């Protein structure tokens, strides 16, 4: 007899419907899985057989053929164990064959019949909801993740017998309650009030956070670059539910979300080591999984000791930085992930670190210096909107007791600036200034004559690229938003231009 069970699969972040067809026919006992299964799917045989027997069901000693349709999509992982086992039960009339029809099933089986959690439940259910599915059965471990999806009733089961009882009508199904979501402020980070002096760098960090812009900190050892970068999460704008879902989808396929951390509450802050491979950074590997740039989506990617990163890895960042997405192509699959991150990079001005410091201690030769800076290519530098120089804070600042402005106050301004941006870009499919396209800029970043003239002068004087021109305009838009001004004024342009002066000073000529 033939039974069909609905399940789901993932290709990148996009889910697709999978029909699990189980055919039980007379003949020598056999168990064949077809439909592009990976090793984990093929190994379901042992788990399914033991789980059925240990749950008190009969495992048919006949010829079993399991087909996962559509045949041209790769099926990965252990999530088909539960649908296969239920398919066998339906095909052998151990449960009413039509009882499973209205549900979608996902879950791995343990040998004793327990249902185990799986990765990627959130993106699968979001896609499932879009394709009109109303009821899903998921592992208890994934219940919290499933609880956030509206318009879909999710039921959590802890064992195969529980799932079977539910289908036989012997158990009352308890839909999982909709999750209550509320974004949280970052905790456990350095407060901006503890960073002495460095007003210019703090201001740049505020603008970067407000508009989602990239930031480069260049400075002597001990000037507080790493300290400042690590304090940035404390001033990042509050997360919206839609952003939280987007972030969570990516982390869900990495299996980073189980139990209480079922949905993102804060923006991610990722700080990979400079030894990180290109695949670790941008994504890849045999399963085409997302990399750090996608795990930092809607948050911060902090690259400390920037020139120490492998050249290939840095160059691989360029396209995603422009597009906000990354496409990974592997022999068997192609996955596309969002990667709208705010890059914060930190570096010394020269190999010894002391170039341009208060005491002239640098002994590096000009060629050593230019080779060092050359590791950060021109096109990469061009994509970083705000460059700031930091030198060690003076004694007065360090010893001074005057407390700086706390992160909460800065964050309030950042939030207000983001609200202004969200309202302005309603219906445009973007949320913040760093996402503005050329076409958007004509409409949303008009300059008055004076501002236009100023930008023109700076463009020639600093020898800026066309890309830098656009980026200066976006930063000026953010500065105006932080100042609460709808029009971009000359002083906003002037400040934005000033953040590009390092191109010339360190990399120019
Ligand atoms: N502006 C500052 N206010 C308060 N403390 C500071 C400041 N700058 C540096 N410090 C202190 O000095 C320590 C070292 O700073 P940090 O590690 O951020 O320097 P860095 O610029 O990253 O140096 P390196 O180039 O060596 O990586 C900090 O942990 C902090 O204790
Ligand atoms: Mg450092
Ligand atoms: Zn030096």
mmCIF file with all atom_site columns, N, CA and C in Angstrom, residues 11-79:
data_model
loop_
_atom_site.group_PDB
_atom_site.id
_atom_site.type_symbol
_atom_site.label_atom_id
_atom_site.label_alt_id
_atom_site.label_comp_id
_atom_site.label_asym_id
_atom_site.label_entity_id
_atom_site.label_seq_id
_atom_site.pdbx_PDB_ins_code
_atom_site.Cartn_x
_atom_site.Cartn_y
_atom_site.Cartn_z
_atom_site.occupancy
_atom_site.B_iso_or_equiv
_atom_site.pdbx_formal_charge
_atom_site.auth_seq_id
_atom_site.auth_comp_id
_atom_site.auth_asym_id
_atom_site.auth_atom_id
_atom_site.pdbx_PDB_model_num
ATOM 1   N N  . UNK A 1 11 ? 16.543 25.049 0.965  1.00 0.00 ? 11 UNK A N  1
ATOM 2   C CA . UNK A 1 11 ? 17.618 25.314 0.029  1.00 0.00 ? 11 UNK A CA 1
ATOM 3   C C  . UNK A 1 11 ? 18.062 26.736 0.340  1.00 0.00 ? 11 UNK A C  1
ATOM 4   N N  . UNK A 1 12 ? 19.210 26.877 1.004  1.00 0.00 ? 12 UNK A N  1
ATOM 5   C CA . UNK A 1 12 ? 19.573 28.194 1.534  1.00 0.00 ? 12 UNK A CA 1
ATOM 6   C C  . UNK A 1 12 ? 18.564 28.541 2.611  1.00 0.00 ? 12 UNK A C  1
ATOM 7   N N  . UNK A 1 13 ? 17.912 29.694 2.467  1.00 0.00 ? 13 UNK A N  1
ATOM 8   C CA . UNK A 1 13 ? 16.898 30.078 3.458  1.00 0.00 ? 13 UNK A CA 1
ATOM 9   C C  . UNK A 1 13 ? 15.498 29.818 2.966  1.00 0.00 ? 13 UNK A C  1
ATOM 10  N N  . UNK A 1 14 ? 15.384 29.303 1.742  1.00 0.00 ? 14 UNK A N  1
ATOM 11  C CA . UNK A 1 14 ? 14.065 29.085 1.172  1.00 0.00 ? 14 UNK A CA 1
ATOM 12  C C  . UNK A 1 14 ? 13.612 27.652 1.387  1.00 0.00 ? 14 UNK A C  1
ATOM 13  N N  . UNK A 1 15 ? 12.394 27.512 1.891  1.00 0.00 ? 15 UNK A N  1
ATOM 14  C CA . UNK A 1 15 ? 11.865 26.181 2.108  1.00 0.00 ? 15 UNK A CA 1
ATOM 15  C C  . UNK A 1 15 ? 11.151 25.677 0.866  1.00 0.00 ? 15 UNK A C  1
ATOM 16  N N  . UNK A 1 16 ? 11.058 24.369 0.718  1.00 0.00 ? 16 UNK A N  1
ATOM 17  C CA . UNK A 1 16 ? 10.269 23.789 -0.377 1.00 0.00 ? 16 UNK A CA 1
ATOM 18  C C  . UNK A 1 16 ? 9.536  22.567 0.145  1.00 0.00 ? 16 UNK A C  1
ATOM 19  N N  . UNK A 1 17 ? 8.345  22.318 -0.410 1.00 0.00 ? 17 UNK A N  1
ATOM 20  C CA . UNK A 1 17 ? 7.536  21.199 0.052  1.00 0.00 ? 17 UNK A CA 1
ATOM 21  C C  . UNK A 1 17 ? 8.165  19.882 -0.384 1.00 0.00 ? 17 UNK A C  1
ATOM 22  N N  . UNK A 1 18 ? 8.164  18.916 0.508  1.00 0.00 ? 18 UNK A N  1
ATOM 23  C CA . UNK A 1 18 ? 8.669  17.579 0.192  1.00 0.00 ? 18 UNK A CA 1
ATOM 24  C C  . UNK A 1 18 ? 7.544  16.590 0.488  1.00 0.00 ? 18 UNK A C  1
ATOM 25  N N  . UNK A 1 19 ? 7.233  15.721 -0.484 1.00 0.00 ? 19 UNK A N  1
ATOM 26  C CA . UNK A 1 19 ? 6.256  14.661 -0.259 1.00 0.00 ? 19 UNK A CA 1
ATOM 27  C C  . UNK A 1 19 ? 7.031  13.390 0.067  1.00 0.00 ? 19 UNK A C  1
ATOM 28  N N  . UNK A 1 20 ? 6.752  12.821 1.214  1.00 0.00 ? 20 UNK A N  1
ATOM 29  C CA . UNK A 1 20 ? 7.396  11.561 1.564  1.00 0.00 ? 20 UNK A CA 1
ATOM 30  C C  . UNK A 1 20 ? 6.419  10.446 1.185  1.00 0.00 ? 20 UNK A C  1
ATOM 31  N N  . UNK A 1 21 ? 6.746  9.681  0.148  1.00 0.00 ? 21 UNK A N  1
ATOM 32  C CA . UNK A 1 21 ? 5.874  8.584  -0.298 1.00 0.00 ? 21 UNK A CA 1
ATOM 33  C C  . UNK A 1 21 ? 6.460  7.273  0.188  1.00 0.00 ? 21 UNK A C  1
ATOM 34  N N  . UNK A 1 22 ? 5.655  6.515  0.890  1.00 0.00 ? 22 UNK A N  1
ATOM 35  C CA . UNK A 1 22 ? 6.118  5.223  1.382  1.00 0.00 ? 22 UNK A CA 1
ATOM 36  C C  . UNK A 1 22 ? 5.287  4.127  0.723  1.00 0.00 ? 22 UNK A C  1
ATOM 37  N N  . UNK A 1 23 ? 5.962  3.209  0.045  1.00 0.00 ? 23 UNK A N  1
ATOM 38  C CA . UNK A 1 23 ? 5.260  2.093  -0.593 1.00 0.00 ? 23 UNK A CA 1
ATOM 39  C C  . UNK A 1 23 ? 5.695  0.796  0.089  1.00 0.00 ? 23 UNK A C  1
ATOM 40  N N  . UNK A 1 24 ? 4.708  0.045  0.562  1.00 0.00 ? 24 UNK A N  1
ATOM 41  C CA . UNK A 1 24 ? 5.006  -1.245 1.194  1.00 0.00 ? 24 UNK A CA 1
ATOM 42  C C  . UNK A 1 24 ? 4.438  -2.311 0.276  1.00 0.00 ? 24 UNK A C  1
ATOM 43  N N  . UNK A 1 25 ? 5.327  -3.139 -0.284 1.00 0.00 ? 25 UNK A N  1
ATOM 44  C CA . UNK A 1 25 ? 4.824  -4.152 -1.211 1.00 0.00 ? 25 UNK A CA 1
ATOM 45  C C  . UNK A 1 25 ? 5.401  -5.514 -0.851 1.00 0.00 ? 25 UNK A C  1
ATOM 46  N N  . UNK A 1 26 ? 4.751  -6.587 -1.322 1.00 0.00 ? 26 UNK A N  1
ATOM 47  C CA . UNK A 1 26 ? 5.241  -7.925 -0.995 1.00 0.00 ? 26 UNK A CA 1
ATOM 48  C C  . UNK A 1 26 ? 6.623  -8.122 -1.609 1.00 0.00 ? 26 UNK A C  1
ATOM 49  N N  . UNK A 1 27 ? 7.371  -9.045 -1.038 1.00 0.00 ? 27 UNK A N  1
ATOM 50  C CA . UNK A 1 27 ? 8.712  -9.301 -1.563 1.00 0.00 ? 27 UNK A CA 1
ATOM 51  C C  . UNK A 1 27 ? 9.698  -9.430 -0.429 1.00 0.00 ? 27 UNK A C  1
ATOM 52  N N  . UNK A 1 28 ? 10.954 -9.647 -0.792 1.00 0.00 ? 28 UNK A N  1
ATOM 53  C CA . UNK A 1 28 ? 11.987 -9.785 0.223  1.00 0.00 ? 28 UNK A CA 1
ATOM 54  C C  . UNK A 1 28 ? 12.123 -8.468 0.985  1.00 0.00 ? 28 UNK A C  1
ATOM 55  N N  . UNK A 1 29 ? 12.382 -8.545 2.299  1.00 0.00 ? 29 UNK A N  1
ATOM 56  C CA . UNK A 1 29 ? 12.526 -7.312 3.077  1.00 0.00 ? 29 UNK A CA 1
ATOM 57  C C  . UNK A 1 29 ? 13.614 -6.420 2.476  1.00 0.00 ? 29 UNK A C  1
ATOM 58  N N  . UNK A 1 30 ? 13.258 -5.166 2.255  1.00 0.00 ? 30 UNK A N  1
ATOM 59  C CA . UNK A 1 30 ? 14.223 -4.201 1.716  1.00 0.00 ? 30 UNK A CA 1
ATOM 60  C C  . UNK A 1 30 ? 13.791 -2.808 2.147  1.00 0.00 ? 30 UNK A C  1
ATOM 61  N N  . UNK A 1 31 ? 14.714 -1.875 2.083  1.00 0.00 ? 31 UNK A N  1
ATOM 62  C CA . UNK A 1 31 ? 14.424 -0.504 2.481  1.00 0.00 ? 31 UNK A CA 1
ATOM 63  C C  . UNK A 1 31 ? 15.214 0.401  1.546  1.00 0.00 ? 31 UNK A C  1
ATOM 64  N N  . UNK A 1 32 ? 14.557 0.975  0.570  1.00 0.00 ? 32 UNK A N  1
ATOM 65  C CA . UNK A 1 32 ? 15.260 1.828  -0.392 1.00 0.00 ? 32 UNK A CA 1
ATOM 66  C C  . UNK A 1 32 ? 14.768 3.253  -0.276 1.00 0.00 ? 32 UNK A C  1
ATOM 67  N N  . UNK A 1 33 ? 15.710 4.200  -0.266 1.00 0.00 ? 33 UNK A N  1
ATOM 68  C CA . UNK A 1 33 ? 15.350 5.614  -0.233 1.00 0.00 ? 33 UNK A CA 1
ATOM 69  C C  . UNK A 1 33 ? 15.760 6.234  -1.552 1.00 0.00 ? 33 UNK A C  1
ATOM 70  N N  . UNK A 1 34 ? 14.832 6.859  -2.237 1.00 0.00 ? 34 UNK A N  1
ATOM 71  C CA . UNK A 1 34 ? 15.159 7.522  -3.507 1.00 0.00 ? 34 UNK A CA 1
ATOM 72  C C  . UNK A 1 34 ? 14.696 8.979  -3.461 1.00 0.00 ? 34 UNK A C  1
ATOM 73  N N  . UNK A 1 35 ? 15.223 9.783  -4.385 1.00 0.00 ? 35 UNK A N  1
ATOM 74  C CA . UNK A 1 35 ? 14.856 11.198 -4.415 1.00 0.00 ? 35 UNK A CA 1
ATOM 75  C C  . UNK A 1 35 ? 15.944 12.096 -3.853 1.00 0.00 ? 35 UNK A C  1
ATOM 76  N N  . UNK A 1 36 ? 17.177 11.908 -4.325 1.00 0.00 ? 36 UNK A N  1
ATOM 77  C CA . UNK A 1 36 ? 18.342 12.688 -3.902 1.00 0.00 ? 36 UNK A CA 1
ATOM 78  C C  . UNK A 1 36 ? 18.514 12.809 -2.389 1.00 0.00 ? 36 UNK A C  1
ATOM 79  N N  . UNK A 1 37 ? 18.514 11.676 -1.689 1.00 0.00 ? 37 UNK A N  1
ATOM 80  C CA . UNK A 1 37 ? 18.751 11.746 -0.239 1.00 0.00 ? 37 UNK A CA 1
ATOM 81  C C  . UNK A 1 37 ? 20.242 11.850 0.053  1.00 0.00 ? 37 UNK A C  1
ATOM 82  N N  . UNK A 1 38 ? 20.614 12.546 1.114  1.00 0.00 ? 38 UNK A N  1
ATOM 83  C CA . UNK A 1 38 ? 22.016 12.542 1.515  1.00 0.00 ? 38 UNK A CA 1
ATOM 84  C C  . UNK A 1 38 ? 22.235 11.370 2.473  1.00 0.00 ? 38 UNK A C  1
ATOM 85  N N  . UNK A 1 39 ? 23.475 11.223 2.987  1.00 0.00 ? 39 UNK A N  1
ATOM 86  C CA . UNK A 1 39 ? 23.778 10.065 3.833  1.00 0.00 ? 39 UNK A CA 1
ATOM 87  C C  . UNK A 1 39 ? 22.861 10.007 5.051  1.00 0.00 ? 39 UNK A C  1
ATOM 88  N N  . UNK A 1 40 ? 22.591 11.159 5.659  1.00 0.00 ? 40 UNK A N  1
ATOM 89  C CA . UNK A 1 40 ? 21.761 11.180 6.866  1.00 0.00 ? 40 UNK A CA 1
ATOM 90  C C  . UNK A 1 40 ? 20.354 10.667 6.576  1.00 0.00 ? 40 UNK A C  1
ATOM 91  N N  . UNK A 1 41 ? 19.827 10.985 5.388  1.00 0.00 ? 41 UNK A N  1
ATOM 92  C CA . UNK A 1 41 ? 18.488 10.512 5.042  1.00 0.00 ? 41 UNK A CA 1
ATOM 93  C C  . UNK A 1 41 ? 18.514 9.001  4.802  1.00 0.00 ? 41 UNK A C  1
ATOM 94  N N  . UNK A 1 42 ? 19.570 8.530  4.111  1.00 0.00 ? 42 UNK A N  1
ATOM 95  C CA . UNK A 1 42 ? 19.653 7.101  3.842  1.00 0.00 ? 42 UNK A CA 1
ATOM 96  C C  . UNK A 1 42 ? 19.792 6.291  5.131  1.00 0.00 ? 42 UNK A C  1
ATOM 97  N N  . UNK A 1 43 ? 20.481 6.887  6.091  1.00 0.00 ? 43 UNK A N  1
ATOM 98  C CA . UNK A 1 43 ? 20.649 6.187  7.371  1.00 0.00 ? 43 UNK A CA 1
ATOM 99  C C  . UNK A 1 43 ? 19.396 6.188  8.226  1.00 0.00 ? 43 UNK A C  1
ATOM 100 N N  . UNK A 1 44 ? 18.349 6.830  7.756  1.00 0.00 ? 44 UNK A N  1
ATOM 101 C CA . UNK A 1 44 ? 17.103 6.883  8.536  1.00 0.00 ? 44 UNK A CA 1
ATOM 102 C C  . UNK A 1 44 ? 16.604 5.474  8.829  1.00 0.00 ? 44 UNK A C  1
ATOM 103 N N  . UNK A 1 45 ? 16.936 4.552  7.925  1.00 0.00 ? 45 UNK A N  1
ATOM 104 C CA . UNK A 1 45 ? 16.503 3.171  8.050  1.00 0.00 ? 45 UNK A CA 1
ATOM 105 C C  . UNK A 1 45 ? 16.684 2.609  9.462  1.00 0.00 ? 45 UNK A C  1
ATOM 106 N N  . UNK A 1 46 ? 17.893 2.735  10.004 1.00 0.00 ? 46 UNK A N  1
ATOM 107 C CA . UNK A 1 46 ? 18.160 2.154  11.322 1.00 0.00 ? 46 UNK A CA 1
ATOM 108 C C  . UNK A 1 46 ? 17.350 2.859  12.400 1.00 0.00 ? 46 UNK A C  1
ATOM 109 N N  . UNK A 1 47 ? 17.306 4.191  12.311 1.00 0.00 ? 47 UNK A N  1
ATOM 110 C CA . UNK A 1 47 ? 16.591 4.944  13.342 1.00 0.00 ? 47 UNK A CA 1
ATOM 111 C C  . UNK A 1 47 ? 15.091 4.649  13.287 1.00 0.00 ? 47 UNK A C  1
ATOM 112 N N  . UNK A 1 48 ? 14.558 4.618  12.046 1.00 0.00 ? 48 UNK A N  1
ATOM 113 C CA . UNK A 1 48 ? 13.123 4.409  11.884 1.00 0.00 ? 48 UNK A CA 1
ATOM 114 C C  . UNK A 1 48 ? 12.718 3.010  12.367 1.00 0.00 ? 48 UNK A C  1
ATOM 115 N N  . UNK A 1 49 ? 13.512 2.002  11.993 1.00 0.00 ? 49 UNK A N  1
ATOM 116 C CA . UNK A 1 49 ? 13.161 0.636  12.378 1.00 0.00 ? 49 UNK A CA 1
ATOM 117 C C  . UNK A 1 49 ? 13.166 0.466  13.896 1.00 0.00 ? 49 UNK A C  1
ATOM 118 N N  . UNK A 1 50 ? 14.263 0.944  14.542 1.00 0.00 ? 50 UNK A N  1
ATOM 119 C CA . UNK A 1 50 ? 14.333 0.799  15.997 1.00 0.00 ? 50 UNK A CA 1
ATOM 120 C C  . UNK A 1 50 ? 13.254 1.610  16.683 1.00 0.00 ? 50 UNK A C  1
ATOM 121 N N  . UNK A 1 51 ? 13.027 2.826  16.187 1.00 0.00 ? 51 UNK A N  1
ATOM 122 C CA . UNK A 1 51 ? 12.030 3.696  16.826 1.00 0.00 ? 51 UNK A CA 1
ATOM 123 C C  . UNK A 1 51 ? 10.638 3.063  16.745 1.00 0.00 ? 51 UNK A C  1
ATOM 124 N N  . UNK A 1 52 ? 10.313 2.481  15.589 1.00 0.00 ? 52 UNK A N  1
ATOM 125 C CA . UNK A 1 52 ? 8.988  1.850  15.442 1.00 0.00 ? 52 UNK A CA 1
ATOM 126 C C  . UNK A 1 52 ? 8.847  0.680  16.420 1.00 0.00 ? 52 UNK A C  1
ATOM 127 N N  . UNK A 1 53 ? 9.853  -0.195 16.425 1.00 0.00 ? 53 UNK A N  1
ATOM 128 C CA . UNK A 1 53 ? 9.776  -1.385 17.293 1.00 0.00 ? 53 UNK A CA 1
ATOM 129 C C  . UNK A 1 53 ? 9.736  -0.993 18.761 1.00 0.00 ? 53 UNK A C  1
ATOM 130 N N  . UNK A 1 54 ? 10.607 -0.039 19.135 1.00 0.00 ? 54 UNK A N  1
ATOM 131 C CA . UNK A 1 54 ? 10.658 0.341  20.544 1.00 0.00 ? 54 UNK A CA 1
ATOM 132 C C  . UNK A 1 54 ? 9.451  1.155  20.992 1.00 0.00 ? 54 UNK A C  1
ATOM 133 N N  . UNK A 1 55 ? 8.630  1.584  20.039 1.00 0.00 ? 55 UNK A N  1
ATOM 134 C CA . UNK A 1 55 ? 7.405  2.291  20.414 1.00 0.00 ? 55 UNK A CA 1
ATOM 135 C C  . UNK A 1 55 ? 6.218  1.330  20.377 1.00 0.00 ? 55 UNK A C  1
ATOM 136 N N  . UNK A 1 56 ? 6.495  0.040  20.174 1.00 0.00 ? 56 UNK A N  1
ATOM 137 C CA . UNK A 1 56 ? 5.427  -0.956 20.181 1.00 0.00 ? 56 UNK A CA 1
ATOM 138 C C  . UNK A 1 56 ? 4.708  -1.119 18.853 1.00 0.00 ? 56 UNK A C  1
ATOM 139 N N  . UNK A 1 57 ? 5.300  -0.617 17.766 1.00 0.00 ? 57 UNK A N  1
ATOM 140 C CA . UNK A 1 57 ? 4.685  -0.804 16.454 1.00 0.00 ? 57 UNK A CA 1
ATOM 141 C C  . UNK A 1 57 ? 5.379  -1.944 15.720 1.00 0.00 ? 57 UNK A C  1
ATOM 142 N N  . UNK A 1 58 ? 4.749  -2.366 14.641 1.00 0.00 ? 58 UNK A N  1
ATOM 143 C CA . UNK A 1 58 ? 5.337  -3.423 13.840 1.00 0.00 ? 58 UNK A CA 1
ATOM 144 C C  . UNK A 1 58 ? 6.128  -2.797 12.696 1.00 0.00 ? 58 UNK A C  1
ATOM 145 N N  . UNK A 1 59 ? 7.352  -3.283 12.477 1.00 0.00 ? 59 UNK A N  1
ATOM 146 C CA . UNK A 1 59 ? 8.128  -2.851 11.310 1.00 0.00 ? 59 UNK A CA 1
ATOM 147 C C  . UNK A 1 59 ? 7.926  -3.918 10.242 1.00 0.00 ? 59 UNK A C  1
ATOM 148 N N  . UNK A 1 60 ? 7.288  -3.572 9.131  1.00 0.00 ? 60 UNK A N  1
ATOM 149 C CA . UNK A 1 60 ? 6.907  -4.606 8.156  1.00 0.00 ? 60 UNK A CA 1
ATOM 150 C C  . UNK A 1 60 ? 8.120  -5.296 7.521  1.00 0.00 ? 60 UNK A C  1
ATOM 151 N N  . UNK A 1 61 ? 8.114  -6.628 7.517  1.00 0.00 ? 61 UNK A N  1
ATOM 152 C CA . UNK A 1 61 ? 9.193  -7.373 6.885  1.00 0.00 ? 61 UNK A CA 1
ATOM 153 C C  . UNK A 1 61 ? 8.836  -7.572 5.415  1.00 0.00 ? 61 UNK A C  1
ATOM 154 N N  . UNK A 1 62 ? 8.692  -6.451 4.727  1.00 0.00 ? 62 UNK A N  1
ATOM 155 C CA . UNK A 1 62 ? 8.351  -6.506 3.309  1.00 0.00 ? 62 UNK A CA 1
ATOM 156 C C  . UNK A 1 62 ? 9.233  -5.518 2.562  1.00 0.00 ? 62 UNK A C  1
ATOM 157 N N  . UNK A 1 63 ? 8.889  -5.278 1.333  1.00 0.00 ? 63 UNK A N  1
ATOM 158 C CA . UNK A 1 63 ? 9.728  -4.392 0.524  1.00 0.00 ? 63 UNK A CA 1
ATOM 159 C C  . UNK A 1 63 ? 9.260  -2.946 0.710  1.00 0.00 ? 63 UNK A C  1
ATOM 160 N N  . UNK A 1 64 ? 10.122 -2.089 1.275  1.00 0.00 ? 64 UNK A N  1
ATOM 161 C CA . UNK A 1 64 ? 9.759  -0.692 1.526  1.00 0.00 ? 64 UNK A CA 1
ATOM 162 C C  . UNK A 1 64 ? 10.498 0.225  0.551  1.00 0.00 ? 64 UNK A C  1
ATOM 163 N N  . UNK A 1 65 ? 9.746  1.056  -0.133 1.00 0.00 ? 65 UNK A N  1
ATOM 164 C CA . UNK A 1 65 ? 10.383 2.053  -0.999 1.00 0.00 ? 65 UNK A CA 1
ATOM 165 C C  . UNK A 1 65 ? 9.956  3.428  -0.512 1.00 0.00 ? 65 UNK A C  1
ATOM 166 N N  . UNK A 1 66 ? 10.932 4.252  -0.236 1.00 0.00 ? 66 UNK A N  1
ATOM 167 C CA . UNK A 1 66 ? 10.644 5.602  0.243  1.00 0.00 ? 66 UNK A CA 1
ATOM 168 C C  . UNK A 1 66 ? 11.113 6.593  -0.800 1.00 0.00 ? 66 UNK A C  1
ATOM 169 N N  . UNK A 1 67 ? 10.162 7.356  -1.315 1.00 0.00 ? 67 UNK A N  1
ATOM 170 C CA . UNK A 1 67 ? 10.504 8.347  -2.330 1.00 0.00 ? 67 UNK A CA 1
ATOM 171 C C  . UNK A 1 67 ? 10.281 9.747  -1.779 1.00 0.00 ? 67 UNK A C  1
ATOM 172 N N  . UNK A 1 68 ? 11.323 10.577 -1.872 1.00 0.00 ? 68 UNK A N  1
ATOM 173 C CA . UNK A 1 68 ? 11.192 11.961 -1.429 1.00 0.00 ? 68 UNK A CA 1
ATOM 174 C C  . UNK A 1 68 ? 11.068 12.836 -2.670 1.00 0.00 ? 68 UNK A C  1
ATOM 175 N N  . UNK A 1 69 ? 9.879  13.382 -2.878 1.00 0.00 ? 69 UNK A N  1
ATOM 176 C CA . UNK A 1 69 ? 9.645  14.193 -4.076 1.00 0.00 ? 69 UNK A CA 1
ATOM 177 C C  . UNK A 1 69 ? 9.638  15.671 -3.686 1.00 0.00 ? 69 UNK A C  1
ATOM 178 N N  . UNK A 1 70 ? 10.041 16.601 -4.538 1.00 0.00 ? 70 UNK A N  1
ATOM 179 C CA . UNK A 1 70 ? 10.507 16.421 -5.915 1.00 0.00 ? 70 UNK A CA 1
ATOM 180 C C  . UNK A 1 70 ? 11.913 15.817 -5.970 1.00 0.00 ? 70 UNK A C  1
ATOM 181 N N  . UNK A 1 71 ? 12.139 15.012 -7.005 1.00 0.00 ? 71 UNK A N  1
ATOM 182 C CA . UNK A 1 71 ? 13.365 14.230 -7.087 1.00 0.00 ? 71 UNK A CA 1
ATOM 183 C C  . UNK A 1 71 ? 14.594 15.070 -7.402 1.00 0.00 ? 71 UNK A C  1
ATOM 184 N N  . UNK A 1 72 ? 14.397 16.289 -7.914 1.00 0.00 ? 72 UNK A N  1
ATOM 185 C CA . UNK A 1 72 ? 15.566 17.073 -8.330 1.00 0.00 ? 72 UNK A CA 1
ATOM 186 C C  . UNK A 1 72 ? 16.128 17.979 -7.234 1.00 0.00 ? 72 UNK A C  1
ATOM 187 N N  . UNK A 1 73 ? 15.491 17.999 -6.045 1.00 0.00 ? 73 UNK A N  1
ATOM 188 C CA . UNK A 1 73 ? 16.031 18.818 -4.963 1.00 0.00 ? 73 UNK A CA 1
ATOM 189 C C  . UNK A 1 73 ? 16.732 17.908 -3.969 1.00 0.00 ? 73 UNK A C  1
ATOM 190 N N  . UNK A 1 74 ? 17.899 18.354 -3.510 1.00 0.00 ? 74 UNK A N  1
ATOM 191 C CA . UNK A 1 74 ? 18.653 17.557 -2.557 1.00 0.00 ? 74 UNK A CA 1
ATOM 192 C C  . UNK A 1 74 ? 17.958 17.553 -1.189 1.00 0.00 ? 74 UNK A C  1
ATOM 193 N N  . UNK A 1 75 ? 17.805 16.369 -0.583 1.00 0.00 ? 75 UNK A N  1
ATOM 194 C CA . UNK A 1 75 ? 17.189 16.274 0.749  1.00 0.00 ? 75 UNK A CA 1
ATOM 195 C C  . UNK A 1 75 ? 18.287 15.980 1.763  1.00 0.00 ? 75 UNK A C  1
ATOM 196 N N  . UNK A 1 76 ? 18.335 16.822 2.763  1.00 0.00 ? 76 UNK A N  1
ATOM 197 C CA . UNK A 1 76 ? 19.427 16.702 3.722  1.00 0.00 ? 76 UNK A CA 1
ATOM 198 C C  . UNK A 1 76 ? 18.937 16.552 5.139  1.00 0.00 ? 76 UNK A C  1
ATOM 199 N N  . UNK A 1 77 ? 19.706 15.854 5.925  1.00 0.00 ? 77 UNK A N  1
ATOM 200 C CA . UNK A 1 77 ? 19.486 15.840 7.363  1.00 0.00 ? 77 UNK A CA 1
ATOM 201 C C  . UNK A 1 77 ? 18.567 14.741 7.836  1.00 0.00 ? 77 UNK A C  1
ATOM 202 N N  . UNK A 1 78 ? 18.231 14.845 9.104  1.00 0.00 ? 78 UNK A N  1
ATOM 203 C CA . UNK A 1 78 ? 17.517 13.775 9.772  1.00 0.00 ? 78 UNK A CA 1
ATOM 204 C C  . UNK A 1 78 ? 16.033 14.090 9.942  1.00 0.00 ? 78 UNK A C  1
ATOM 205 N N  . UNK A 1 79 ? 15.590 15.228 9.399  1.00 0.00 ? 79 UNK A N  1
ATOM 206 C CA . UNK A 1 79 ? 14.219 15.658 9.685  1.00 0.00 ? 79 UNK A CA 1
ATOM 207 C C  . UNK A 1 79 ? 13.137 14.789 9.062  1.00 0.00 ? 79 UNK A C  1
#
